[in-house]
Each structure stands twice: as C-alpha cells, then as structure tokens.
PDB file of C-alpha atoms in Angstrom:
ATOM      1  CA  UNK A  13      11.500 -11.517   2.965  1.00 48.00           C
ATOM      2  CA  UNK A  14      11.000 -11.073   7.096  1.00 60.00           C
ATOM      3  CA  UNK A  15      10.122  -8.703   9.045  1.00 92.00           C
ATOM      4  CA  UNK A  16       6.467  -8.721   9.374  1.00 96.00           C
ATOM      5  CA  UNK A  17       4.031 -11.938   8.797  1.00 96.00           C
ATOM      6  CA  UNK A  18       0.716 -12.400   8.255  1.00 97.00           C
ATOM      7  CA  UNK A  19      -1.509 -15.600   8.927  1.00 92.00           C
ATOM      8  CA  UNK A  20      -3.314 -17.484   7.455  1.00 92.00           C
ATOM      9  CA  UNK A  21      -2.229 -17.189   3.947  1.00 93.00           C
ATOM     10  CA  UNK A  22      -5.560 -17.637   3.080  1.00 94.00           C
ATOM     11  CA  UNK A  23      -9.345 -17.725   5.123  1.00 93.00           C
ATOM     12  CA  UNK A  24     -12.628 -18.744   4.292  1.00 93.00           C
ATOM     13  CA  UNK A  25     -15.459 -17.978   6.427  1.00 90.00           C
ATOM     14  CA  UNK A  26     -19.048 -18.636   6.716  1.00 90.00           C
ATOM     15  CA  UNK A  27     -21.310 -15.414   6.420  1.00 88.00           C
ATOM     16  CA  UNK A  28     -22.078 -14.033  10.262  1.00 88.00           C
ATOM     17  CA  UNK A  29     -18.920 -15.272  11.816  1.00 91.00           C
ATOM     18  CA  UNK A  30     -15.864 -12.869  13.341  1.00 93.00           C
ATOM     19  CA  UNK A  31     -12.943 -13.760  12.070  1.00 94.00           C
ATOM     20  CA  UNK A  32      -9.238 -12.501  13.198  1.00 96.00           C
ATOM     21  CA  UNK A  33      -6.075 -11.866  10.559  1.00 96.00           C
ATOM     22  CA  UNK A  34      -2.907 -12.207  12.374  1.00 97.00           C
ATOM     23  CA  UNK A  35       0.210  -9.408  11.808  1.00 97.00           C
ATOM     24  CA  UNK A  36       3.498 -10.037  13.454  1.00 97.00           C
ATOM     25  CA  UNK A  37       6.959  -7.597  13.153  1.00 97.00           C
ATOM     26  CA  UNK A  38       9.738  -8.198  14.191  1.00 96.00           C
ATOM     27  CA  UNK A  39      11.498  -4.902  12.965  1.00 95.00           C
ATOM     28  CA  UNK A  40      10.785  -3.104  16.322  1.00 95.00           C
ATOM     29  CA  UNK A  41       8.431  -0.909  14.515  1.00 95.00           C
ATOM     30  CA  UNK A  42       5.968   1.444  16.595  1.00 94.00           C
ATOM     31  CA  UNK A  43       3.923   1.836  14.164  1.00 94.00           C
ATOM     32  CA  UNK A  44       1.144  -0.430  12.345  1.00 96.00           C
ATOM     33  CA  UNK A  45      -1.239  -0.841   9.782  1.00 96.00           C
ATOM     34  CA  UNK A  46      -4.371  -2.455   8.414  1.00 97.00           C
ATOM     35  CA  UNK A  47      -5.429  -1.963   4.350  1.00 97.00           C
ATOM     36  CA  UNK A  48      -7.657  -3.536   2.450  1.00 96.00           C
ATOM     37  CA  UNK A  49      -7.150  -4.254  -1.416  1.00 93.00           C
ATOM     38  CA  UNK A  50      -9.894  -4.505  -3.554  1.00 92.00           C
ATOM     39  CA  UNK A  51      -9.429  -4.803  -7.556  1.00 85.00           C
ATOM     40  CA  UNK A  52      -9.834  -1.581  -9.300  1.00 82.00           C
ATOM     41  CA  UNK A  53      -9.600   0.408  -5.558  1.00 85.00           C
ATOM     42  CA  UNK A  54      -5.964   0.076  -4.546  1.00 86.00           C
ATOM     43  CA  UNK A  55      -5.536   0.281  -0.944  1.00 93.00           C
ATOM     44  CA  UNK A  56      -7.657   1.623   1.560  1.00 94.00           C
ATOM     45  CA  UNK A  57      -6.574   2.082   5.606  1.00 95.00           C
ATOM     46  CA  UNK A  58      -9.011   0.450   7.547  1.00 97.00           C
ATOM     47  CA  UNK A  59      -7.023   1.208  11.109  1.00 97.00           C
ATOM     48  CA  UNK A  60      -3.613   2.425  12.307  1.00 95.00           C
ATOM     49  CA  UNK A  61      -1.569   2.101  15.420  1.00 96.00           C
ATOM     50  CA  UNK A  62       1.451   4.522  16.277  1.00 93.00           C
ATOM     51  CA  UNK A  63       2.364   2.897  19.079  1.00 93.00           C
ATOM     52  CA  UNK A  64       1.426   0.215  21.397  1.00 94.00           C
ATOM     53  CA  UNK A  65      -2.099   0.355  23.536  1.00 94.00           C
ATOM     54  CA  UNK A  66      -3.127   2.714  20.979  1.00 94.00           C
ATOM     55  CA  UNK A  67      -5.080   2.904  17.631  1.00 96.00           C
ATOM     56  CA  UNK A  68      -6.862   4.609  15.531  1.00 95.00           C
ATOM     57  CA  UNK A  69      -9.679   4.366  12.687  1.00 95.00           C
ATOM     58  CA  UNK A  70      -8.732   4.912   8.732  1.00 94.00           C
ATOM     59  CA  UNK A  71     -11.328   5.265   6.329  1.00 92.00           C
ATOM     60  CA  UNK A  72     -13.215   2.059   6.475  1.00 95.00           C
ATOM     61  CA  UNK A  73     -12.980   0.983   9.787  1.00 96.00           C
ATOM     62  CA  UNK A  74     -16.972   0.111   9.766  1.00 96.00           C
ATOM     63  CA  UNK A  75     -17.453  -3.828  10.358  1.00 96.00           C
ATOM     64  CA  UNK A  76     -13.219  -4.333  11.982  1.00 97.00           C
ATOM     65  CA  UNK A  77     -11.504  -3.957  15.276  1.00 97.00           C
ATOM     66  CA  UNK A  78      -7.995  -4.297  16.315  1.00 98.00           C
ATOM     67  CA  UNK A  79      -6.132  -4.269  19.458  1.00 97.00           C
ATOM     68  CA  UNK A  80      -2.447  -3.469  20.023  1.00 97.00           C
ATOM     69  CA  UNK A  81      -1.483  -4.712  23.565  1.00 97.00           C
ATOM     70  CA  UNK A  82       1.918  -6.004  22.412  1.00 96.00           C
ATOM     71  CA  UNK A  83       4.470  -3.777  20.019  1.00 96.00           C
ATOM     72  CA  UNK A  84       4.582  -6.422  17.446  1.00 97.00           C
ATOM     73  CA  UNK A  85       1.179  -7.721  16.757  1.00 97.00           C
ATOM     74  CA  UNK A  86      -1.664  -5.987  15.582  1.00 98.00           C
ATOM     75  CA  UNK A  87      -4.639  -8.270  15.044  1.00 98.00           C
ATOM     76  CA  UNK A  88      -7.626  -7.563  12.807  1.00 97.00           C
ATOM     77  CA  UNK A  89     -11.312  -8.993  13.409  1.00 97.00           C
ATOM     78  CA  UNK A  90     -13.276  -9.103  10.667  1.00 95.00           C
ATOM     79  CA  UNK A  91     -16.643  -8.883  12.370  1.00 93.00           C
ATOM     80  CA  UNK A  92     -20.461  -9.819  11.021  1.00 88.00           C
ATOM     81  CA  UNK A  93     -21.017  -6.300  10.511  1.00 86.00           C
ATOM     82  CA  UNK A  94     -18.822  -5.538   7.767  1.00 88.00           C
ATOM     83  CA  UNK A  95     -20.741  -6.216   4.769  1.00 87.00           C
ATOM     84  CA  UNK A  96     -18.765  -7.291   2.115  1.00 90.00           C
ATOM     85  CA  UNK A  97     -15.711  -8.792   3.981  1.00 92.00           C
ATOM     86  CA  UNK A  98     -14.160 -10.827   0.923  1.00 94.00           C
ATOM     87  CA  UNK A  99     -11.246  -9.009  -0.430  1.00 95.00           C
ATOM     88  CA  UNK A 100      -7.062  -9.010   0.283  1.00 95.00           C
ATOM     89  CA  UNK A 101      -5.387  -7.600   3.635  1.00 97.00           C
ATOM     90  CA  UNK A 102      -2.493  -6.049   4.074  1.00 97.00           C
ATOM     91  CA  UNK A 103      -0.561  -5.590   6.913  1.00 97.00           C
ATOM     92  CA  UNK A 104       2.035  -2.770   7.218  1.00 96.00           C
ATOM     93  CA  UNK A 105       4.603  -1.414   9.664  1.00 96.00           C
ATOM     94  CA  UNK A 106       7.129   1.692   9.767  1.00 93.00           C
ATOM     95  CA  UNK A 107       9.210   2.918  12.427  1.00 90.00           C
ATOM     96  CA  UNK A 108       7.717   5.919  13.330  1.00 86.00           C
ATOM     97  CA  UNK A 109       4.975   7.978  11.775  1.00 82.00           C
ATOM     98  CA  UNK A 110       7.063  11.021  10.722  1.00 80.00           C
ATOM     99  CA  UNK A 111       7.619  11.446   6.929  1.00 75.00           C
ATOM    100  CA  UNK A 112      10.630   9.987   6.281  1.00 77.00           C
ATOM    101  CA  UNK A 113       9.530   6.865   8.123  1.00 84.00           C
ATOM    102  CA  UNK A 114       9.015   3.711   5.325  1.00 88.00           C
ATOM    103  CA  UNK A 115       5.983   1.634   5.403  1.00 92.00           C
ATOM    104  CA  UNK A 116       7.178  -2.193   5.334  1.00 94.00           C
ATOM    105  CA  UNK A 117       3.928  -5.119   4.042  1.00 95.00           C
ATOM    106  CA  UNK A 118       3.080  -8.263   5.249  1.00 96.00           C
ATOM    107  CA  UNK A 119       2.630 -10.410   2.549  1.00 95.00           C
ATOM    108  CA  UNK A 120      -1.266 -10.839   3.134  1.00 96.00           C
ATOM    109  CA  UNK A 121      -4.607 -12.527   3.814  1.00 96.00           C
ATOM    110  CA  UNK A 122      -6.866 -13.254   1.025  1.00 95.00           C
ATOM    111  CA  UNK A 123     -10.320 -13.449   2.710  1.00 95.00           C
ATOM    112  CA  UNK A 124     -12.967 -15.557   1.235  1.00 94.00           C
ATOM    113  CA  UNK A 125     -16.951 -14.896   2.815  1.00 91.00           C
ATOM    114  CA  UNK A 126     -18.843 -18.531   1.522  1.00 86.00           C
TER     115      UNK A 126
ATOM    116  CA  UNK B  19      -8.932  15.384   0.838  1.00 82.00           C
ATOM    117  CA  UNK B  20      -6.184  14.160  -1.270  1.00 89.00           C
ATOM    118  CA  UNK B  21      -6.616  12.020  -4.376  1.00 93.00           C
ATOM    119  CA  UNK B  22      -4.562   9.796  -6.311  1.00 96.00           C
ATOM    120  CA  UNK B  23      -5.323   8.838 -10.002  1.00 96.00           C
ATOM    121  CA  UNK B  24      -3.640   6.271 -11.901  1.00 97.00           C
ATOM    122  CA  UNK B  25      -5.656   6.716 -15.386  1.00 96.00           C
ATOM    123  CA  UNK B  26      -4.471   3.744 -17.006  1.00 96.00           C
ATOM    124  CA  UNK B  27      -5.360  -0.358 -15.509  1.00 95.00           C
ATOM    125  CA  UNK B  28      -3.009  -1.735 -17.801  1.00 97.00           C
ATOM    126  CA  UNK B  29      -0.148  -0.552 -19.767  1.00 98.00           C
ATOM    127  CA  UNK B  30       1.429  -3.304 -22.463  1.00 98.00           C
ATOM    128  CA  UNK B  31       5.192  -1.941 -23.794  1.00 97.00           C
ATOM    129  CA  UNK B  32       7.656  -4.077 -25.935  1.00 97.00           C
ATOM    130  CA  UNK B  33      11.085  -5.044 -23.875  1.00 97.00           C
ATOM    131  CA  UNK B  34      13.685  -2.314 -24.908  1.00 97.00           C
ATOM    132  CA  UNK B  35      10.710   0.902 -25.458  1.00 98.00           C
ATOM    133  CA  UNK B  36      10.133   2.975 -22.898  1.00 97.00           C
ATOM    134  CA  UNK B  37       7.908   3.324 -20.012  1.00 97.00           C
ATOM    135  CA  UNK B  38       5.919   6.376 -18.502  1.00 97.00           C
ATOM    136  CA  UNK B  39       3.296   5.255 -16.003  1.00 98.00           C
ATOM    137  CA  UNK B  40       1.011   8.045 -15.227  1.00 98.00           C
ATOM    138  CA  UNK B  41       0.063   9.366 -11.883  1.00 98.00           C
ATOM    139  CA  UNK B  42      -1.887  12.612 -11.148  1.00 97.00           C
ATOM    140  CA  UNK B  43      -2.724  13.845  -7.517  1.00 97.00           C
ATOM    141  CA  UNK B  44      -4.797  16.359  -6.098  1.00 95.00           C
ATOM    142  CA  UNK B  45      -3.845  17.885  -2.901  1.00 92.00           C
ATOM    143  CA  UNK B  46      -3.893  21.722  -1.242  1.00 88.00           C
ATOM    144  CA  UNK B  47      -1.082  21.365   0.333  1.00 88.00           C
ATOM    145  CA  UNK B  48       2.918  20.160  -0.236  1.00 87.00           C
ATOM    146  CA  UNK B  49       2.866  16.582  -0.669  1.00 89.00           C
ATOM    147  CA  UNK B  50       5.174  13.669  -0.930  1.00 91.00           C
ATOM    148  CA  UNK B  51       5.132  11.078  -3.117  1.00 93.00           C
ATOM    149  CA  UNK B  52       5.681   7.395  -3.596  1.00 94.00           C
ATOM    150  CA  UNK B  53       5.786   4.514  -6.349  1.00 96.00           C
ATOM    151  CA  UNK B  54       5.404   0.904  -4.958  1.00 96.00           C
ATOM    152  CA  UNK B  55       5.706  -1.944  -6.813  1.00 96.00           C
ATOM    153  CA  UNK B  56       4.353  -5.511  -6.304  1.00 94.00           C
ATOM    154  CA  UNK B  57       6.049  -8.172  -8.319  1.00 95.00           C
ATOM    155  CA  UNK B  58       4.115 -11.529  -8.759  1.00 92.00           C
ATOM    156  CA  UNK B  59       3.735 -13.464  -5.857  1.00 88.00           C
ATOM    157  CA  UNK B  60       5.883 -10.827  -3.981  1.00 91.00           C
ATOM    158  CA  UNK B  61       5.002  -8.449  -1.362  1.00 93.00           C
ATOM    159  CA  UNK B  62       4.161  -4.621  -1.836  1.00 94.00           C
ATOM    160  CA  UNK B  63       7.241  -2.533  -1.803  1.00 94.00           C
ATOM    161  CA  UNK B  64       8.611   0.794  -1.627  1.00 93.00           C
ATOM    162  CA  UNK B  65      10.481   1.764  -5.415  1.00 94.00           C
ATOM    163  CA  UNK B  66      10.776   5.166  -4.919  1.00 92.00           C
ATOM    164  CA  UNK B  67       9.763   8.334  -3.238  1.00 90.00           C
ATOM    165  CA  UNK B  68      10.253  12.022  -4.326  1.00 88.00           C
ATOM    166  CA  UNK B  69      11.596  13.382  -1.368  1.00 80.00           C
ATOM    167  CA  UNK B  70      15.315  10.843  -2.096  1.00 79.00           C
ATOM    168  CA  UNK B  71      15.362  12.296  -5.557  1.00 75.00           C
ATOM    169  CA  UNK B  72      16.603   8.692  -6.256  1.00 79.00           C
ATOM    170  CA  UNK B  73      16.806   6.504  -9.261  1.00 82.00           C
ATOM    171  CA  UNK B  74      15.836   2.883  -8.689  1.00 86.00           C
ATOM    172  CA  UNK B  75      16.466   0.146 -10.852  1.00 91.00           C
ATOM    173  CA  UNK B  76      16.275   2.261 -13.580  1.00 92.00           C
ATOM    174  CA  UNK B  77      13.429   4.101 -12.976  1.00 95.00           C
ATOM    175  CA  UNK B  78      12.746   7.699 -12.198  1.00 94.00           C
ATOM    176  CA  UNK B  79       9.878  10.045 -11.184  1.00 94.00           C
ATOM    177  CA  UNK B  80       9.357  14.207 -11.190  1.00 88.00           C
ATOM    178  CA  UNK B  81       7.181  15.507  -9.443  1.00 90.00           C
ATOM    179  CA  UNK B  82       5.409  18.089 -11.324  1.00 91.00           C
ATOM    180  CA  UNK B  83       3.573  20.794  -9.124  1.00 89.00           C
ATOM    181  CA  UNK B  84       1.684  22.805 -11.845  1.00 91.00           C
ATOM    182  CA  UNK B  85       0.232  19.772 -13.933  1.00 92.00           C
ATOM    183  CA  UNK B  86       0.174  18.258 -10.429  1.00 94.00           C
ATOM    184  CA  UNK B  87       1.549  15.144 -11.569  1.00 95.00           C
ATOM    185  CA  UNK B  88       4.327  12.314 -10.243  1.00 96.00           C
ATOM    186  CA  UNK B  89       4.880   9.794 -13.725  1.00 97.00           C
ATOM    187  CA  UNK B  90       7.323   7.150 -13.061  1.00 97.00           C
ATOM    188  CA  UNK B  91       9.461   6.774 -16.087  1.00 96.00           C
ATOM    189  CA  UNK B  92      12.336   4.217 -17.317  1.00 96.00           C
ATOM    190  CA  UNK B  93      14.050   4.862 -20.784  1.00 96.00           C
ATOM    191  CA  UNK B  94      13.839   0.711 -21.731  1.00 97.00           C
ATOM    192  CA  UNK B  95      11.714  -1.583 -19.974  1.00 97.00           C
ATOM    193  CA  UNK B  96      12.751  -4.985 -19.343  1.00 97.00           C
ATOM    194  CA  UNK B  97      11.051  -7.864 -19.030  1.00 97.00           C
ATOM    195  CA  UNK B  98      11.353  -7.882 -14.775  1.00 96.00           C
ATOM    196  CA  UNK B  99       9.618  -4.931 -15.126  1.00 97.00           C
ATOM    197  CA  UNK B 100       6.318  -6.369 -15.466  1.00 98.00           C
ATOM    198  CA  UNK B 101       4.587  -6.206 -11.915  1.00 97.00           C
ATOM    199  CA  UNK B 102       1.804  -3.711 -10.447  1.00 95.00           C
ATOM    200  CA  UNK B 103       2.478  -0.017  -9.492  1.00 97.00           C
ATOM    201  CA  UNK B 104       0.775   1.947  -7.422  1.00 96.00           C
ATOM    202  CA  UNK B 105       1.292   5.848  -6.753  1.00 97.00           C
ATOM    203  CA  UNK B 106       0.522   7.066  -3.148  1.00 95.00           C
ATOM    204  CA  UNK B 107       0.831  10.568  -1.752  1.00 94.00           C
ATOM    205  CA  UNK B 108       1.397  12.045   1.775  1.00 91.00           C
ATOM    206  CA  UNK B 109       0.757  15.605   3.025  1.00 88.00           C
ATOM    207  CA  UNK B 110       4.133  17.205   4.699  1.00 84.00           C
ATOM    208  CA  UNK B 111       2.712  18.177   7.213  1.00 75.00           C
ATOM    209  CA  UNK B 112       3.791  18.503  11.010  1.00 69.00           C
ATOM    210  CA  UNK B 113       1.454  16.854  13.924  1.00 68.00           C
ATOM    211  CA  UNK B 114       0.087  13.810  14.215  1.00 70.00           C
ATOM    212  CA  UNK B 115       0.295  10.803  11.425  1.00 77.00           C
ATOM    213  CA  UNK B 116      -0.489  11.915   8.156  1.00 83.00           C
ATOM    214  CA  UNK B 117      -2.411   9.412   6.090  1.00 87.00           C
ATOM    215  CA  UNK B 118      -0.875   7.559   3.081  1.00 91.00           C
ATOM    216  CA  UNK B 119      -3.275   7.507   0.258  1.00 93.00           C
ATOM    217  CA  UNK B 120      -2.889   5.318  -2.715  1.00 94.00           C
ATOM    218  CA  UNK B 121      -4.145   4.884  -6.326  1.00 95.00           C
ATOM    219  CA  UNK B 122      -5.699   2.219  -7.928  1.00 95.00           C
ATOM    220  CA  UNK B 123      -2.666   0.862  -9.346  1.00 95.00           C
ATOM    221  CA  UNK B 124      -1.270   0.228 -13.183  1.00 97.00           C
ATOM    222  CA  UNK B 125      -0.421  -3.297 -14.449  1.00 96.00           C
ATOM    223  CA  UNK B 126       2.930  -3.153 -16.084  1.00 98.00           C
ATOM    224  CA  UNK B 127       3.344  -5.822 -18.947  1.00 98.00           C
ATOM    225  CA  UNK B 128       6.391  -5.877 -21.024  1.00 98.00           C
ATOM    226  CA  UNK B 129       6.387  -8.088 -23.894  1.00 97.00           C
ATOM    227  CA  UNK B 130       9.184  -9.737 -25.164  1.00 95.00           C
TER     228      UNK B 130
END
C-alpha cells in the first residue's frame, strides 16, 4: 500500500477543540476526497476537491473545512461545530473526476471526541 | 437523489457454497456501479465496477435495470473472502463531478 496517507492513525480530542486530519498523495491525482464512516451508514462525502485551490461541499460538510493549496494534500478540520465528530475518516483520491476515473483510500483516521 | 441499499448487515456462508451479496439502487437516470471491498485491517478498495464487465477474483456482478439491482456473486466462497462490501453507484452523466454514493455495506463471513 502507497499512494495516499493519512495521519494520525488515530485522534482523541477534547469536546470544543478544532482538530485537523492530514491526507497526502503521491499519485499526482487532481482530485480529492473527504468521507466519513459511521457503522450502519457506509460512507458519506463530507467535501471534494477536483483540483488544486478549489473545493467543494458533499453532503455533510456542516461542522468541517478543508483547504487545497497544494495538489497533494487536502487537510480536514474537524471544528467545535460539528456535533458528533467521533466516527472513521477516509481520505480518497482519483485522477480526474470523469467516470472512468478510480477513487484510491487512505487508510484512515479513527476520531475519538472525550 | 440516488440511493443505495445493501439489505443484509451480515451474511454467514460455509467455504465452498456460494455467495450472492445483494445490492439494490434507485436512480432516474443511467448509472454505474461499483463493489468495494475492505479486508481486515486493509484499506477500502475498488473489486469491481459494471462498466469493465470484469470478473475479479472470482467474483462477478449484473447489473439488472428492471429489478434495478447490481448483486455481486461468486460460485464458492473461500475463506479470504470474508471482508466488508459495499455497493456504490454513480450517475453517467456529462458536466461537472458526479457524486459517488455508497451503501451501508454487508459483512462477508465464510466459515470454514
């Protein structure tokens, strides 16, 4: 496995703090990703980035922010507003955004709210 | 919207029997589809997708427009088999990204 890493491995954090999940690729992918994994929900696209300086908001982007100023890292803040923050992250890239374009995970960030 | 239902959490076959895991969309338009796979303590991963017409380690998947369905099926499941699967679905459509949703998932446990 390569390609695309996520840090830490695992996070704990105290209620009302930000806290920020690192993605790295090396694949020269344009194109980036941000899901959350919850048991029973599967995954759910928090934000999305087709290429870099830009981004956009999936489904539950309430409570995270990202930034894309470099191609291969794509950095998610878990902010004080999101109200139930504790779940798995998952970090994705693909080449492009067309349809035959593959979507490549991190091996993700198991976020713990004490 | 487009939907994704994988009806079953957990699906328990002997090693050797075979293996249909079920997925059902809903979607207006032409969609593709996908099977991942996550294997303990391994990453999420592409298996297969709809659009290759591909057979991957042993596994296959129709899609079925009129029962609007996408089952992933291998003849004899082995015990590497066991791992999560999730079905996701993406409109083919031109313009602008086109989300990837995903189901809940089915657990995959083959028993020796």
């Amino acid at each position: 496995d390569g390609g695309i890493t996520q840090s830490p491995k695992y996070l704990f954090r105290k209620e009302g703090q930000n806290v920020t999940l690192s993605c790295e690729q090396n694949l020269n992918h344009d194109a980036m990703y941000w899901y959350r994994q919850d048991p029973g929900q599967g995954l759910r696209l928090i934000y999305y980035s087709q290429i870099v300086n830009d981004f956009q908001k999936g489904d539950i982007a309430e409570g995270y922010s990202v930034s894309r100023e470099k191609k291969e890292s794509f950095p998610l803040t878990v902010t004080s507003a999101q109200k139930n923050p504790t779940a798995f992250y998952l970090c994705a890239s693909s080449m492009g955004t067309s349809i035959t374009d593959t979507q490549y995970f991190g091996p993700g960030t198991r976020l713990t709210v004490l | 919207a487009q939907r994704v239902t994988q009806p079953e959490k957990l699906l328990s076959v002997f090693k050797g029997a075979p293996v249909e895991l079920k997925c059902n969309y809903s979607y207006s338009g032409s969609p593709e589809l996908f099977w991942y796979v996550q294997y303990s303590r391994q990453r999420l991963q592409l298996l297969l997708r709809h659009i290759s017409r591909e057979s991957i380690k042993g596994f296959t998947a129709d899609l079925n427009k009129g029962e609007t369905s996408f089952h992933l099926k291998k003849p004899f499941a082995q015990e590497e088999d066991s791992a999560m699967y999730y079905c996701a679905l993406r409109p083919l459509a031109s313009g602008g990204y086109q989300k990837v949703t995903f189901g809940t998932g089915t657990k995959l446990q083959v028993i020796p």
